[in-house]
Amino acid sequence: MQKNINILNKKARFLYEILDKYTAGIVLTGTEIKSIRSSKASIAESFCEFNEQGELFVINMTIEEYAYGTYYNHRPKAERKLLLNKKELKKLHKEVQNTGLTIIPLKLFINDKGYAKLNIALAKGKKLYDKRETIKDRDNKRNLDRIKKIYK
């Protein structure tokens, strides 16, 4: 149908420890989905938050204005509602309230049916020493791969 759209949050795995993952639908307007299909979106600094009614929204997700849109065009940094099952929403809401965890988007993609989906994760922020450990592990893995490549 169209090319594969995968918009990633590359910093998420470095800044957060991922505990649980979910796939959520997004409520979008016509010009928003057209911008996503042309890969004009960013989830780098976004997060998810519950409102008073218990609905989950993604905050600070940037979808650029559609180039061919008229006065019906959307706002780039609007709050967008996420669609999950009621049971999943209750579980996430309880975890966020009780333990102080956060919900972050990991990946924005378009599925086979043409719907925009967002992979979100229940996450816990890493401390500075955890980040240093992650960097050290990544460097060690890179060096081992180089050594393996030499001796093949």
CSV table of C-alpha atoms in Angstrom, one decimal:
chain,number,residue,atom,x,y,z
A,1,MET,CA,0.0,0.0,0.0
A,2,GLN,CA,2.6,2.6,1.1
A,3,LYS,CA,6.1,2.7,2.5
A,4,ASN,CA,6.6,1.5,6.0
A,5,ILE,CA,6.4,4.3,8.6
A,6,ASN,CA,8.3,3.9,11.8
A,7,ILE,CA,9.0,6.9,14.0
A,8,LEU,CA,11.1,6.0,17.0
A,9,ASN,CA,11.9,7.6,20.4
A,10,LYS,CA,15.6,6.8,20.5
A,11,LYS,CA,16.3,8.4,23.9
A,12,ALA,CA,13.6,6.4,25.7
A,13,ARG,CA,15.6,3.3,26.3
A,14,PHE,CA,18.5,5.3,27.6
A,15,LEU,CA,16.6,7.6,29.9
A,16,TYR,CA,14.0,5.0,31.2
A,17,GLU,CA,13.9,1.4,32.3
A,18,ILE,CA,11.0,-0.2,30.4
A,19,LEU,CA,8.7,-2.3,32.6
A,20,ASP,CA,5.6,-3.0,30.4
A,21,LYS,CA,4.6,-2.3,26.8
A,22,TYR,CA,1.2,-1.6,25.2
A,23,THR,CA,0.0,-0.7,21.7
A,24,ALA,CA,-2.5,2.1,21.5
A,25,GLY,CA,-4.6,3.7,18.8
A,26,ILE,CA,-4.6,7.4,18.3
A,27,VAL,CA,-7.5,9.8,17.6
A,28,LEU,CA,-6.3,11.9,14.6
A,29,THR,CA,-7.8,14.3,12.1
A,30,GLY,CA,-7.4,14.0,8.3
A,31,THR,CA,-4.4,16.3,8.0
A,32,GLU,CA,-2.6,14.7,11.0
A,33,ILE,CA,-2.7,11.2,9.4
A,34,LYS,CA,-1.5,12.6,6.1
A,35,SER,CA,1.5,14.3,7.8
A,36,ILE,CA,2.3,11.0,9.6
A,37,ARG,CA,2.2,9.1,6.4
A,38,SER,CA,4.8,11.5,5.0
A,39,SER,CA,7.0,10.9,8.1
A,40,LYS,CA,6.6,14.5,9.4
A,41,ALA,CA,6.1,13.6,13.1
A,42,SER,CA,8.3,13.4,16.2
A,43,ILE,CA,7.8,11.7,19.6
A,44,ALA,CA,11.2,12.5,21.0
A,45,GLU,CA,10.1,14.7,23.9
A,46,SER,CA,6.6,13.4,24.4
A,47,PHE,CA,4.9,11.6,27.3
A,48,CYS,CA,1.5,10.4,28.2
A,49,GLU,CA,-0.9,11.7,30.9
A,50,PHE,CA,-4.4,10.9,32.3
A,51,ASN,CA,-7.1,13.6,32.5
A,52,GLU,CA,-9.9,13.9,35.1
A,53,GLN,CA,-12.2,11.4,33.2
A,54,GLY,CA,-9.5,8.7,33.2
A,55,GLU,CA,-8.7,9.1,29.5
A,56,LEU,CA,-5.1,8.8,28.3
A,57,PHE,CA,-3.5,11.6,26.2
A,58,VAL,CA,-0.2,11.9,24.5
A,59,ILE,CA,1.4,15.3,25.3
A,60,ASN,CA,4.1,17.2,23.4
A,61,MET,CA,4.0,14.9,20.3
A,62,THR,CA,4.8,17.0,17.3
A,63,ILE,CA,3.0,16.4,14.0
A,64,GLU,CA,4.0,19.0,11.4
A,65,GLU,CA,1.2,20.9,9.6
A,66,TYR,CA,0.2,19.3,6.3
A,67,ALA,CA,1.8,21.2,3.4
A,68,TYR,CA,-1.4,21.0,1.3
A,69,GLY,CA,-3.8,21.7,4.1
A,70,THR,CA,-6.1,24.7,4.1
A,71,TYR,CA,-7.7,26.4,7.1
A,72,TYR,CA,-8.7,23.0,8.3
A,73,ASN,CA,-5.1,22.2,9.2
A,74,HIS,CA,-4.3,20.9,12.7
A,75,ARG,CA,-2.1,22.3,15.5
A,76,PRO,CA,1.3,20.7,15.6
A,77,LYS,CA,1.6,20.1,19.4
A,78,ALA,CA,-2.1,19.4,20.2
A,79,GLU,CA,-2.9,16.8,22.9
A,80,ARG,CA,-4.1,13.6,21.2
A,81,LYS,CA,-6.2,10.9,22.8
A,82,LEU,CA,-4.9,7.3,23.0
A,83,LEU,CA,-7.3,4.3,22.7
A,84,LEU,CA,-6.8,1.3,25.0
A,85,ASN,CA,-9.0,-1.2,26.6
A,86,LYS,CA,-10.7,-0.2,29.8
A,87,LYS,CA,-8.8,-2.8,31.8
A,88,GLU,CA,-5.5,-1.6,30.4
A,89,LEU,CA,-6.3,2.0,31.2
A,90,LYS,CA,-7.3,1.2,34.8
A,91,LYS,CA,-4.1,-0.8,35.3
A,92,LEU,CA,-1.9,2.0,33.9
A,93,HIS,CA,-3.7,4.7,35.9
A,94,LYS,CA,-3.2,2.7,39.1
A,95,GLU,CA,0.5,2.1,38.4
A,96,VAL,CA,1.1,5.8,37.6
A,97,GLN,CA,-0.7,7.0,40.7
A,98,ASN,CA,0.6,4.6,43.3
A,99,THR,CA,4.2,3.9,42.3
A,100,GLY,CA,5.1,7.2,40.5
A,101,LEU,CA,6.0,5.5,37.1
A,102,THR,CA,5.6,7.3,33.9
A,103,ILE,CA,4.1,6.4,30.5
A,104,ILE,CA,6.3,7.2,27.4
A,105,PRO,CA,5.8,6.6,23.7
A,106,LEU,CA,8.4,4.3,22.1
A,107,LYS,CA,7.3,4.0,18.5
A,108,LEU,CA,4.7,5.6,16.1
A,109,PHE,CA,3.8,3.4,13.2
A,110,ILE,CA,1.0,2.6,10.7
A,111,ASN,CA,-0.4,-0.9,10.8
A,112,ASP,CA,-1.6,-3.1,7.9
A,113,LYS,CA,-5.1,-1.6,7.9
A,114,GLY,CA,-3.7,2.0,7.6
A,115,TYR,CA,-4.4,3.1,11.2
A,116,ALA,CA,-1.8,5.0,13.1
A,117,LYS,CA,-0.7,3.2,16.3
A,118,LEU,CA,1.6,4.2,19.1
A,119,ASN,CA,3.7,1.7,21.2
A,120,ILE,CA,3.7,3.1,24.7
A,121,ALA,CA,5.6,1.8,27.8
A,122,LEU,CA,5.2,2.0,31.5
A,123,ALA,CA,8.7,3.2,32.5
A,124,LYS,CA,10.8,4.1,35.5
A,125,GLY,CA,13.4,6.9,35.2
A,126,LYS,CA,17.0,5.8,35.3
A,127,LYS,CA,19.5,7.3,37.7
A,128,LEU,CA,22.8,8.8,36.5
A,129,TYR,CA,24.8,5.7,37.5
A,130,ASP,CA,22.4,3.5,35.5
A,131,LYS,CA,23.0,5.6,32.5
A,132,ARG,CA,26.7,5.3,32.9
A,133,GLU,CA,26.4,1.6,33.1
A,134,THR,CA,24.3,1.5,29.9
A,135,ILE,CA,27.0,3.5,28.1
A,136,LYS,CA,29.7,1.1,29.5
A,137,ASP,CA,27.8,-2.0,28.3
A,138,ARG,CA,27.2,-0.5,24.9
A,139,ASP,CA,31.0,0.3,24.5
A,140,ASN,CA,32.0,-3.2,25.6
A,141,LYS,CA,29.5,-4.8,23.2
A,142,ARG,CA,30.9,-2.7,20.4
A,143,ASN,CA,34.5,-3.7,21.2
A,144,LEU,CA,33.6,-7.4,21.4
A,145,ASP,CA,31.9,-7.2,18.0
A,146,ARG,CA,35.0,-5.6,16.5
A,147,ILE,CA,37.2,-8.3,17.9
A,148,LYS,CA,34.9,-11.0,16.6
A,149,LYS,CA,34.9,-9.4,13.2
A,150,ILE,CA,38.7,-9.4,13.1
A,151,TYR,CA,39.1,-13.1,13.9
A,152,LYS,CA,36.4,-14.4,11.5
